[in-house]
């Protein structure tokens, strides 16, 4: 056995007392087993309820996408579409504008994620590993920017971008999204950097590494899960935004959320099956990417939560 | 002691930090102070032949709607080809349209022709960037009702495109089942009819009146029915006996289950389309929505328009003006945009094409006389019974009318859920509305 293999501490088995008759011991074992089974069933029930709670909206989205429009509001509501149809999906095939919205969404979300991670990594590192006067005030100042109502910032940013000729550009979207993602990303990464021992950094300095080299060759690679978590958070923020994209992007740079509403939500009616089908189709690539990277998101978000 | 020893110290004094914060705050302040044009006297639009045609923008919430967009694009193409210009499209979803348009017009991002709900004209005119289209309106045979609905403060800021009203629409199939023949003339007869409809059972909501706060402004027309003018010479009258009586009656319908909880216009259309509501309030634009969403293929034939019942026989039935107009925002391409607005709203061939696509009532006498329009039985009935006596909401003349409607709606909702008495709530609503008016 390798020396690195963890050794298992033997757990003492419950010993029957000499005066316990066999039927009593058997009854106790049976009670214990049934108690464990009860706990397992309760745990599974909780998982099923929570899972249902989380997945029912997704199922309803799929069911609505498969339902003919005149049956969407049928009463009583049906869990399974009575006459499922792929008409809503077929209607999407001819709508090239949706792919323009998808491209715009991907572009601004990726750029937002990259910019947020880039800036917040250096800010977070500074807050975590350097000590200077005003550091704590600056950290809270960064967080305080989260407290402004978004609608208030929207008008201010609109005027700012208008003055600099940035309206209806990707730049306006990426900058505005980054404004909202930076505070959380900075704090998230600071927490992550706090978990990297200073001794490691000291050792690199002793070996002659420059500060930049320490950051790029040691700290950032060790912080990959945190960086991915911050990037995913920023990506999702950019992907989901409605009001900033609607106001700042203009018709050609519009992203999916306003694009879908503009396409399927009308003055008098909403094309629910088409809207649900489009939401489903455009969500799939992102959902897959998210599932693939979710372990980093959880790891990144919880890092630094417990010190020890 | 920090958890880890400090590696380095970078000097960032408190003074420097304050300087940085000041710099940031200064940037925000500067951004908020970007110069913009204040309200100015409206420029009068020239005649169509005044100069060479130029490219312009056309903003409309209908440009992406599946039923409206193809027809509008076809017309835009016809105008562009005939005049050798390019028409740039601008569109926002209906629910976001006025806030977005206000921001974009204020910021100078949108000029040219803009499609507006007649209720919004006051808010947009307050920006001081709309043209006076009075000269253009002369010579076209717009209906007087259309012209009046498209004015603000006596200035013709809009050219009427589709003018109608919001009134009661009923399902004649359900009425027949409940044994209701003629439309009830008075409020008492109306309530009796609702009770008959309730006896049908099966979850049928007799009257899918608005009960969600966002749409509770619908109760204003009932206040007018009960005799409250809402506004009298700048004084808000909500809180008077008539408005209290109207809200008390609305609450009694709610308590009797004759109207349902948590209903807005979208919900009402869905209930009506599914045959689960017998009567609801809507404009004629809702017809396509309820018919296309209904499993009942004959619903279109069952639609019937009711004049709103009156308090006492002989009173004039109340209805609220609804409609769209085209306004012109000063700036690039405005002159051609004004010409386009006149063509789009008054050309008979255009009206014919647009009516065929959407079934919305045109706003010129010649278009209303078209056989296609006259033969639309439900449209004609709606015009005769509802639009004929429609009036605008007196609060529309205030740019803050939406806030006024909201403060009133909040108090009506408090009455409906039982957390306030009608008299106290309406007095509170009136006071809050008065503050906004002042």
XYZ file of C-alpha atoms in Angstrom:
746
model
C 0.000 0.000 0.000
C 1.314 3.450 -0.881
C 2.352 5.711 1.933
C 0.062 8.366 0.490
C -2.970 6.144 0.741
C -5.129 7.442 3.563
C -5.548 4.996 6.370
C -9.020 4.203 7.533
C -9.723 4.276 11.233
C -11.630 1.131 12.147
C -15.097 1.882 13.376
C -16.006 -0.254 16.356
C -19.025 -2.406 15.639
C -21.764 -2.341 18.193
C -21.335 -5.261 20.546
C -24.229 -7.089 21.916
C -24.219 -7.175 25.639
C -23.908 -10.666 27.001
C -27.256 -10.422 28.686
C -29.088 -9.413 25.426
C -31.032 -12.353 24.152
C -30.813 -13.038 20.410
C -34.455 -12.031 19.574
C -33.933 -8.643 21.268
C -30.726 -8.031 19.309
C -32.513 -8.989 16.139
C -35.381 -6.637 16.904
C -32.933 -3.804 17.597
C -31.128 -4.427 14.318
C -34.462 -4.477 12.497
C -35.522 -1.203 14.106
C -32.188 0.369 13.198
C -32.490 -0.840 9.617
C -36.026 0.427 9.264
C -34.988 3.768 10.794
C -32.179 4.054 8.238
C -34.575 3.165 5.445
C -36.958 5.844 6.674
C -34.171 8.429 6.629
C -33.172 7.357 3.131
C -36.755 7.613 1.879
C -37.160 11.031 3.469
C -33.903 12.176 1.896
C -34.982 10.917 -1.514
C -38.384 12.528 -1.124
C -36.684 15.838 -0.329
C -34.471 15.454 -3.397
C -37.475 14.674 -5.606
C -39.463 17.641 -4.262
C -36.540 20.049 -4.647
C -35.709 18.620 -8.067
C -39.324 18.956 -9.146
C -39.397 22.505 -7.871
C -36.320 23.333 -9.935
C -37.192 21.362 -13.041
C -40.937 21.953 -13.336
C -40.495 25.390 -14.984
C -38.136 23.825 -17.508
C -40.630 21.068 -18.187
C -43.445 23.606 -18.519
C -41.317 25.534 -21.002
C -40.892 22.380 -23.085
C -44.564 21.422 -22.792
C -45.703 24.893 -23.866
C -43.311 24.826 -26.823
C -45.009 21.597 -27.951
C -48.572 22.851 -27.435
C -50.657 24.380 -30.233
C -51.263 28.067 -29.546
C -55.018 27.747 -29.048
C -54.461 25.165 -26.301
C -51.829 27.041 -24.305
C -54.391 28.455 -21.891
C -56.728 25.460 -21.995
C -58.651 24.900 -18.784
C -58.043 22.795 -16.790
C -54.305 22.998 -17.514
C -52.798 19.801 -18.915
C -49.497 18.421 -17.703
C -48.932 16.756 -21.068
C -49.899 18.477 -24.346
C -53.009 16.831 -25.790
C -51.845 17.198 -29.396
C -48.100 17.882 -29.309
C -46.710 19.664 -32.334
C -43.318 20.839 -33.511
C -44.812 23.820 -35.341
C -43.219 26.303 -32.952
C -39.776 24.813 -33.536
C -40.362 24.739 -37.297
C -41.252 28.435 -37.208
C -37.852 29.184 -35.655
C -35.952 27.610 -38.512
C -36.864 30.404 -40.885
C -36.148 33.189 -38.401
C -32.570 34.262 -39.109
C -32.860 37.241 -36.785
C -32.849 34.899 -33.787
C -29.372 33.736 -34.724
C -28.241 37.361 -34.916
C -29.537 37.854 -31.362
C -27.772 34.646 -30.315
C -24.481 35.797 -31.850
C -24.767 39.187 -30.148
C -25.545 37.553 -26.807
C -22.589 35.197 -27.050
C -20.246 37.995 -28.051
C -21.153 40.451 -25.301
C -21.429 37.766 -22.629
C -18.015 36.298 -23.441
C -16.415 39.742 -23.594
C -18.078 40.701 -20.314
C -16.763 37.536 -18.695
C -13.228 38.099 -19.997
C -13.107 41.763 -19.001
C -14.635 41.093 -15.590
C -12.185 38.302 -14.811
C -9.226 40.300 -16.076
C -9.956 43.379 -14.013
C -11.282 41.638 -10.925
C -8.321 39.225 -10.783
C -5.858 42.082 -10.345
C -8.167 43.988 -8.008
C -8.889 40.901 -5.939
C -5.189 40.039 -5.731
C -4.388 43.555 -4.592
C -7.049 43.445 -1.885
C -5.969 40.001 -0.754
C -2.205 40.171 -0.717
C -1.227 43.792 -0.288
C -1.685 46.012 2.712
C -2.026 49.709 2.137
C -3.883 52.608 3.647
C -7.483 52.858 2.449
C -7.577 49.248 1.260
C -10.559 48.321 3.365
C -12.424 51.533 2.450
C -11.765 50.877 -1.210
C -13.054 47.318 -0.897
C -16.329 48.502 0.580
C -16.521 51.314 -1.926
C -16.353 48.733 -4.722
C -19.137 46.767 -3.078
C -21.217 49.888 -2.471
C -21.606 50.392 -6.214
C -23.896 47.334 -6.121
C -26.337 49.309 -4.009
C -27.332 51.784 -6.722
C -30.657 50.965 -8.369
C -29.995 49.728 -11.874
C -32.637 52.006 -13.382
C -30.789 55.009 -11.969
C -27.503 53.850 -13.427
C -29.199 53.142 -16.739
C -30.093 56.785 -17.295
C -26.624 57.907 -16.213
C -24.859 55.367 -18.402
C -27.131 56.226 -21.320
C -26.123 59.882 -21.096
C -22.457 58.964 -20.708
C -22.416 56.608 -23.682
C -24.427 59.091 -25.723
C -21.878 61.824 -24.992
C -19.016 59.578 -26.111
C -20.817 58.185 -29.155
C -20.891 54.674 -27.744
C -24.626 54.029 -27.947
C -25.685 51.105 -30.126
C -22.265 49.453 -29.784
C -21.066 46.231 -28.199
C -18.674 48.359 -26.142
C -21.577 50.045 -24.363
C -23.087 46.680 -23.450
C -19.840 45.110 -22.286
C -18.875 48.135 -20.190
C -22.292 48.423 -18.580
C -22.506 44.700 -17.800
C -18.988 44.759 -16.367
C -19.995 47.629 -14.106
C -22.396 45.279 -12.373
C -20.290 42.130 -12.383
C -17.036 43.629 -11.100
C -17.919 44.107 -7.411
C -19.004 40.516 -6.854
C -16.182 39.126 -9.014
C -13.621 41.137 -7.065
C -14.910 39.896 -3.728
C -15.223 36.354 -5.003
C -11.636 36.295 -6.250
C -10.321 38.035 -3.155
C -11.786 35.188 -1.129
C -10.110 32.709 -3.427
C -6.716 34.435 -3.264
C -6.951 34.519 0.538
C -6.783 30.717 0.511
C -3.436 30.683 -1.310
C -0.702 30.536 1.356
C 1.611 33.506 1.449
C 4.489 31.093 2.030
C 4.086 29.903 -1.550
C 4.409 33.433 -2.840
C 7.349 34.136 -0.529
C 9.072 31.017 -1.845
C 8.632 32.225 -5.414
C 10.094 35.588 -4.465
C 13.056 33.906 -2.845
C 13.569 32.042 -6.121
C 13.738 35.405 -7.888
C 10.318 35.584 -9.520
C 9.038 39.084 -10.211
C 5.643 40.196 -8.894
C 4.018 39.877 -12.283
C 5.525 36.432 -12.759
C 4.239 35.368 -9.369
C 0.737 36.454 -10.326
C 0.751 34.961 -13.803
C 2.776 31.804 -13.238
C 1.705 30.834 -9.730
C -1.345 32.601 -8.365
C -3.623 32.661 -11.398
C -3.085 29.011 -12.419
C -3.790 27.975 -8.823
C -6.937 30.090 -8.902
C -8.400 28.610 -12.068
C -11.617 27.393 -10.382
C -12.183 30.849 -8.900
C -11.502 32.550 -12.218
C -13.917 30.210 -13.982
C -16.558 30.821 -11.324
C -16.179 34.581 -11.654
C -16.248 34.295 -15.435
C -19.399 32.176 -15.382
C -21.106 34.618 -13.058
C -20.220 37.524 -15.366
C -21.273 35.533 -18.426
C -24.677 34.739 -16.949
C -25.177 38.373 -15.959
C -24.486 39.488 -19.512
C -26.583 36.692 -20.976
C -29.677 37.442 -18.899
C -29.753 41.223 -18.977
C -32.850 42.738 -20.528
C -33.176 46.431 -19.837
C -29.588 47.550 -20.502
C -29.441 45.526 -23.715
C -32.764 46.968 -24.842
C -31.742 50.543 -24.123
C -28.084 50.682 -25.060
C -27.735 48.188 -27.901
C -29.939 49.509 -30.693
C -31.710 47.206 -33.146
C -28.585 45.686 -34.727
C -26.690 44.815 -31.561
C -29.696 43.582 -29.602
C -29.177 40.455 -27.521
C -31.504 37.521 -26.921
C -33.649 38.701 -23.981
C -34.918 41.903 -25.634
C -34.785 40.242 -29.041
C -37.106 37.417 -27.989
C -39.535 39.790 -26.310
C -39.490 42.060 -29.331
C -40.176 39.143 -31.635
C -42.820 37.218 -29.764
C -44.519 39.587 -27.300
C -47.008 41.872 -28.977
C -49.406 44.621 -28.025
C -52.397 42.316 -27.783
C -51.002 38.802 -27.625
C -47.912 36.708 -27.033
C -46.773 33.823 -29.221
C -46.123 31.585 -26.205
C -45.196 28.324 -27.995
C -42.734 30.113 -30.295
C -41.307 32.116 -27.400
C -40.819 28.970 -25.324
C -39.337 27.048 -28.250
C -36.876 29.852 -28.974
C -35.935 30.126 -25.301
C -35.315 26.397 -25.170
C -33.194 26.260 -28.312
C -31.006 29.222 -27.479
C -30.548 28.090 -23.872
C -29.252 24.657 -24.751
C -25.634 25.519 -25.669
C -25.250 27.657 -22.579
C -26.875 25.075 -20.343
C -24.499 22.412 -21.626
C -21.473 24.651 -21.058
C -22.764 25.484 -17.609
C -23.208 21.839 -16.649
C -19.703 21.073 -17.870
C -18.204 23.839 -15.743
C -20.502 23.721 -12.720
C -17.954 22.065 -10.426
C -15.714 25.096 -10.838
C -18.607 27.435 -10.116
C -19.414 25.681 -6.846
C -15.725 25.444 -5.915
C -15.109 29.092 -6.767
C -18.128 30.379 -4.922
C -17.400 28.436 -1.745
C -13.651 29.101 -1.671
C -12.754 31.458 1.105
C -16.132 30.977 2.695
C -14.494 29.061 5.544
C -11.080 29.994 6.772
C -8.880 27.499 8.482
C -3.489 41.051 12.594
C -4.196 40.135 9.002
C -4.513 36.451 8.197
C -1.414 36.562 6.015
C 1.593 38.836 6.358
C 1.635 41.819 4.069
C 3.955 41.365 1.115
C 4.214 44.930 0.078
C 2.864 48.353 0.736
C 1.707 50.630 -1.994
C 1.149 54.175 -0.898
C -2.458 55.163 -1.375
C -3.237 57.887 1.041
C -6.693 58.660 2.264
C -6.433 61.985 0.454
C -5.651 60.177 -2.805
C -8.565 57.836 -2.243
C -10.896 60.762 -1.673
C -9.556 62.357 -4.861
C -10.363 59.187 -6.785
C -13.854 59.023 -5.325
C -14.362 62.687 -6.161
C -13.195 62.058 -9.705
C -15.689 59.205 -10.081
C -18.522 61.255 -8.658
C -17.578 64.132 -10.949
C -17.716 61.863 -13.985
C -21.181 60.653 -12.983
C -22.353 64.219 -12.436
C -20.978 65.321 -15.795
C -22.655 62.385 -17.463
C -25.954 63.286 -15.888
C -25.557 66.854 -17.097
C -25.100 66.063 -20.767
C -26.784 68.946 -22.556
C -30.156 68.251 -24.007
C -32.794 70.388 -25.572
C -35.505 71.600 -23.244
C -39.122 71.992 -24.231
C -39.476 74.305 -27.168
C -42.310 75.618 -29.262
C -43.261 72.995 -31.840
C -42.140 73.602 -35.381
C -44.861 73.321 -37.965
C -44.297 70.629 -40.569
C -43.975 71.840 -44.126
C -45.942 70.499 -46.993
C -44.994 67.273 -48.639
C -43.592 68.891 -51.736
C -41.399 71.352 -49.849
C -38.078 69.713 -50.679
C -36.264 66.631 -51.896
C -37.090 63.472 -50.040
C -34.516 62.158 -47.561
C -33.991 58.987 -45.583
C -35.755 58.854 -42.233
C -36.549 56.562 -39.305
C -39.878 55.024 -38.432
C -40.440 53.773 -34.892
C -43.299 51.430 -34.041
C -43.943 48.654 -31.547
C -45.802 46.835 -34.300
C -42.729 46.367 -36.459
C -41.887 43.028 -34.924
C -45.390 41.743 -34.257
C -46.161 38.785 -36.434
C -49.615 39.979 -37.446
C -48.676 43.601 -38.069
C -45.056 43.632 -39.192
C -45.439 42.159 -42.698
C -48.205 44.617 -43.575
C -46.292 47.615 -42.229
C -43.054 46.542 -43.952
C -44.921 46.180 -47.219
C -46.188 49.750 -46.887
C -42.781 51.070 -45.855
C -41.325 49.407 -48.933
C -43.947 50.991 -51.163
C -43.195 54.462 -49.805
C -39.432 53.936 -49.990
C -39.576 52.725 -53.600
C -41.916 55.480 -54.733
C -39.765 58.206 -53.195
C -36.331 56.606 -53.563
C -35.528 56.841 -49.870
C -34.530 54.439 -47.143
C -36.720 53.977 -44.090
C -34.806 52.844 -40.999
C -36.891 50.750 -38.605
C -36.858 51.251 -34.838
C -38.858 48.969 -32.586
C -39.338 48.207 -28.912
C -41.806 45.843 -27.242
C -45.132 47.544 -26.522
C -44.735 47.462 -22.742
C -41.304 49.114 -22.929
C -42.043 51.341 -25.886
C -42.925 54.677 -24.303
C -40.089 54.639 -21.766
C -37.563 53.658 -24.427
C -38.913 56.135 -26.944
C -38.824 58.937 -24.389
C -35.200 58.180 -23.562
C -34.151 57.875 -27.200
C -36.005 61.005 -28.325
C -34.584 62.945 -25.393
C -31.094 61.706 -26.213
C -31.502 62.589 -29.887
C -31.154 58.967 -31.010
C -34.586 58.808 -32.636
C -35.924 61.354 -35.092
C -38.499 61.011 -37.871
C -41.899 59.314 -37.734
C -42.969 57.601 -34.524
C -46.030 55.477 -33.879
C -47.647 56.515 -30.596
C -50.588 55.458 -28.515
C -52.795 58.552 -28.238
C -52.479 58.311 -24.455
C -48.743 59.026 -24.717
C -48.900 62.222 -26.758
C -48.795 64.457 -23.692
C -45.678 62.772 -22.324
C -43.864 62.957 -25.652
C -44.969 66.505 -26.418
C -43.506 67.592 -23.080
C -40.052 66.755 -24.455
C -40.449 69.666 -26.859
C -39.294 67.724 -29.890
C -42.541 66.877 -31.670
C -43.580 68.769 -34.780
C -46.918 70.506 -35.106
C -48.632 68.542 -37.866
C -51.622 70.901 -38.030
C -50.858 72.148 -41.559
C -50.519 68.561 -42.792
C -53.804 67.526 -41.247
C -55.653 70.134 -43.278
C -56.991 68.850 -46.554
C -57.094 65.221 -45.459
C -60.491 63.928 -44.396
C -59.525 62.736 -40.931
C -62.475 62.164 -38.628
C -62.953 64.878 -36.038
C -62.702 62.276 -33.285
C -59.344 61.147 -34.666
C -57.991 64.668 -34.918
C -59.089 65.504 -31.390
C -57.567 62.323 -29.972
C -54.235 63.160 -31.637
C -53.944 66.638 -30.173
C -52.269 67.802 -27.040
C -52.807 71.229 -25.573
C -54.594 72.268 -28.766
C -51.653 71.362 -31.019
C -51.965 68.629 -33.642
C -48.925 66.584 -32.608
C -50.172 63.408 -34.225
C -51.987 62.310 -37.356
C -54.615 59.718 -36.406
C -53.910 56.263 -37.817
C -56.306 53.861 -36.111
C -58.810 55.370 -33.727
C -61.326 53.407 -31.706
C -62.190 52.856 -28.082
C -62.033 50.432 -25.199
C -65.403 48.959 -24.359
C -67.256 45.835 -23.311
C -66.963 42.772 -25.547
C -69.235 39.800 -24.874
C -69.501 36.179 -25.999
C -73.000 35.843 -27.456
C -72.856 32.057 -27.072
C -72.532 32.305 -23.300
C -75.103 35.103 -23.156
C -77.571 32.877 -24.967
C -76.914 29.995 -22.573
C -77.611 32.339 -19.669
C -80.813 33.565 -21.298
C -79.572 37.110 -21.798
C -81.078 38.750 -24.850
C -80.576 42.477 -25.216
C -77.557 44.216 -23.820
C -78.272 45.618 -20.348
C -78.783 49.357 -20.449
C -78.209 50.262 -16.826
C -75.707 49.277 -14.174
C -78.411 47.408 -12.246
C -79.413 45.428 -15.322
C -75.746 44.730 -15.988
C -75.265 43.324 -12.491
C -78.368 41.173 -12.908
C -76.975 39.839 -16.184
C -73.683 38.996 -14.471
C -75.594 37.043 -11.821
C -77.366 35.086 -14.552
C -74.014 34.320 -16.153
C -72.620 33.125 -12.835
C -75.372 30.535 -12.675
C -73.823 28.861 -15.732
C -71.162 27.419 -13.408
C -68.225 25.556 -14.881
C -65.785 28.180 -13.660
C -67.131 30.838 -16.014
C -66.162 34.344 -14.896
C -69.158 36.544 -15.741
C -67.079 39.700 -16.260
C -63.269 39.505 -16.575
C -62.793 43.021 -15.279
C -59.302 44.198 -14.440
C -58.363 43.542 -10.832
C -54.566 43.559 -11.053
C -53.039 46.842 -9.970
C -51.269 47.308 -13.300
C -54.589 47.410 -15.161
C -56.927 48.757 -12.479
C -56.982 52.100 -14.289
C -59.955 50.501 -16.087
C -62.036 51.392 -13.045
C -61.785 55.078 -14.009
C -64.341 54.616 -16.764
C -66.750 53.161 -14.198
C -66.156 56.183 -11.954
C -67.157 58.369 -14.896
C -70.178 56.162 -15.461
C -71.219 56.793 -11.869
C -70.889 60.537 -12.462
C -67.419 61.509 -11.308
C -65.649 63.810 -13.805
C -62.245 62.665 -12.388
C -60.824 66.115 -13.024
C -62.599 69.421 -12.862
C -60.623 72.532 -13.763
C -57.369 71.130 -12.466
C -58.971 69.686 -9.345
C -58.974 65.918 -8.981
C -62.486 64.824 -8.025
C -61.658 61.267 -7.021
C -62.958 60.871 -3.505
C -66.311 62.408 -4.408
C -69.542 60.471 -3.836
C -69.682 59.155 -7.409
C -66.168 57.681 -7.394
C -66.729 56.130 -3.952
C -70.023 54.649 -5.145
C -68.307 53.232 -8.238
C -65.562 51.565 -6.232
C -68.047 50.249 -3.677
C -70.011 48.671 -6.525
C -66.808 47.233 -8.071
C -65.923 45.716 -4.710
C -69.420 44.216 -4.408
C -68.981 42.543 -7.821
C -65.701 41.154 -6.527
C -67.232 39.889 -3.302
C -70.080 38.207 -5.195
C -67.652 36.439 -7.517
C -68.979 38.294 -10.552
C -65.473 39.525 -11.315
C -62.342 37.503 -10.582
C -59.158 38.215 -8.655
C -55.795 38.844 -10.286
C -56.935 39.637 -13.806
C -55.294 42.033 -16.254
C -55.955 42.566 -19.947
C -53.859 39.577 -21.031
C -55.569 37.302 -18.518
C -58.974 38.592 -19.568
C -58.236 37.834 -23.212
C -57.075 34.321 -22.343
C -60.155 33.644 -20.195
C -62.427 35.006 -22.900
C -60.683 33.027 -25.645
C -61.091 29.813 -23.656
C -64.801 30.477 -23.142
C -64.226 30.984 -19.407
C -65.237 34.641 -19.362
C -68.431 36.017 -20.838
C -67.602 39.730 -20.925
C -64.370 41.729 -20.768
C -63.002 45.173 -21.584
C -60.867 45.586 -24.686
C -60.133 47.590 -27.791
C -60.773 46.105 -31.193
C -57.072 45.275 -31.460
C -57.742 42.406 -29.044
C -60.071 40.665 -31.488
C -57.297 38.837 -33.364
C -55.708 37.712 -30.119
C -58.830 36.146 -28.624
C -59.896 34.538 -31.888
C -56.479 33.035 -32.666
C -56.011 31.726 -29.112
C -59.452 30.174 -28.896
C -60.214 26.500 -29.422
C -63.702 27.657 -30.451
C -63.416 28.144 -34.206
C -66.663 30.116 -34.243
C -65.686 32.627 -31.558
C -65.249 35.402 -34.134
C -68.944 35.091 -34.989
C -69.945 35.154 -31.336
C -68.248 38.456 -30.512
C -70.643 41.210 -29.679
C -69.952 44.782 -28.589
C -71.918 46.266 -25.699
C -72.371 49.909 -24.878
C -71.229 50.393 -21.302
C -74.327 50.437 -19.080
C -75.289 53.773 -17.608
C -76.296 54.711 -14.086
C -79.726 55.973 -15.096
C -81.640 55.495 -18.315
C -80.899 58.330 -20.694
C -77.294 58.886 -19.606
C -74.616 58.729 -22.299
C -72.637 55.480 -22.208
C -68.982 55.990 -21.392
C -66.038 54.578 -23.334
C -62.358 55.370 -23.370
C -60.659 56.490 -26.561
C -58.039 54.063 -27.797
C -55.875 54.413 -30.829
C -52.612 54.989 -32.567
C -51.299 58.095 -34.260
C -48.132 58.985 -36.125
C -46.093 61.860 -34.727
C -42.907 63.378 -36.107
C -39.785 64.068 -34.055
C -37.770 67.057 -35.212
C -34.359 66.333 -36.659
C -32.836 64.363 -39.492
C -35.381 63.327 -42.109
C -38.290 64.966 -40.281
C -39.787 66.613 -43.354
C -39.976 63.389 -45.340
C -41.161 61.593 -42.200
C -44.064 64.056 -41.952
C -44.967 63.396 -45.570
C -44.798 59.672 -44.881
C -47.020 60.068 -41.795
C -49.670 61.826 -43.839
C -49.510 59.206 -46.599
C -49.622 56.310 -44.165
C -52.617 57.668 -42.247
C -54.752 59.217 -44.986
C -54.134 57.388 -48.262
C -57.168 55.261 -49.049
C -55.199 52.471 -50.718
C -52.902 52.256 -47.714
C -55.916 52.133 -45.404
C -57.419 49.333 -47.495
C -54.240 47.232 -47.323
C -53.696 47.837 -43.638
C -57.304 47.106 -42.726
C -57.153 43.847 -44.650
C -54.130 42.796 -42.601
C -55.173 43.959 -39.142
C -58.858 44.848 -39.086
C -58.206 48.072 -37.178
C -60.510 51.029 -37.757
C -58.978 53.701 -40.029
C -59.239 57.387 -39.158
C -60.408 59.066 -42.358
C -63.959 59.400 -43.589
C -63.076 58.002 -47.022
C -61.377 54.929 -45.532
C -64.278 54.314 -43.149
C -66.586 54.332 -46.168
C -64.639 51.550 -47.896
C -66.815 48.485 -48.444
C -64.246 46.265 -46.685
C -64.475 48.415 -43.585
C -68.220 48.916 -43.688
C -68.804 45.162 -44.153
C -66.931 44.266 -40.988
C -70.018 43.596 -38.881
C -68.316 43.462 -35.498
C -66.157 46.503 -36.328
C -69.202 48.490 -37.365
C -71.097 47.411 -34.253
C -68.135 48.336 -32.071
C -67.866 51.772 -33.724
C -71.579 52.440 -33.340
C -72.042 51.206 -29.785
C -68.701 52.054 -28.205
C -66.450 54.382 -30.198
C -69.265 56.818 -30.925
C -69.373 58.085 -27.339
C -65.709 57.585 -26.413
C -63.805 60.300 -24.598
C -60.174 60.650 -23.633
C -58.923 60.149 -20.107
C -58.677 63.631 -18.567
C -55.361 62.711 -16.933
C -53.659 62.144 -20.313
C -52.921 65.856 -20.576
C -50.395 65.433 -17.787
C -47.046 63.875 -18.697
C -47.162 62.066 -15.338
C -50.543 60.478 -16.144
C -49.177 56.955 -15.678
C -48.163 57.764 -12.109
C -51.579 59.295 -11.472
C -53.278 56.128 -12.691
C -50.959 54.034 -10.556
C -51.691 55.856 -7.289
C -55.420 55.526 -7.948
C -55.097 51.849 -8.890
C -53.194 51.087 -5.691
C -56.020 52.451 -3.573
C -58.681 50.620 -5.576
C -56.751 47.423 -5.069
C -56.593 48.112 -1.330
C -60.397 48.286 -1.389
C -60.715 45.062 -3.365
C -58.528 43.085 -0.977
C -60.372 44.544 1.986
C -57.544 46.499 3.535
C -59.237 49.879 3.055
C -62.724 51.330 3.011
C -63.850 52.829 -0.321
C -64.345 56.355 0.979
C -61.044 56.617 2.811
C -59.149 54.945 -0.028
C -60.619 57.175 -2.722
C -59.944 60.291 -0.702
C -56.360 59.145 -0.316
C -56.141 58.367 -4.028
C -57.573 61.763 -4.911
C -55.089 63.546 -2.669
C -52.158 61.623 -4.117
C -53.333 62.283 -7.672
C -53.820 65.968 -6.865
C -50.208 66.225 -5.710
C -49.062 64.831 -9.044
C -51.356 67.135 -10.981
C -50.068 70.167 -9.068
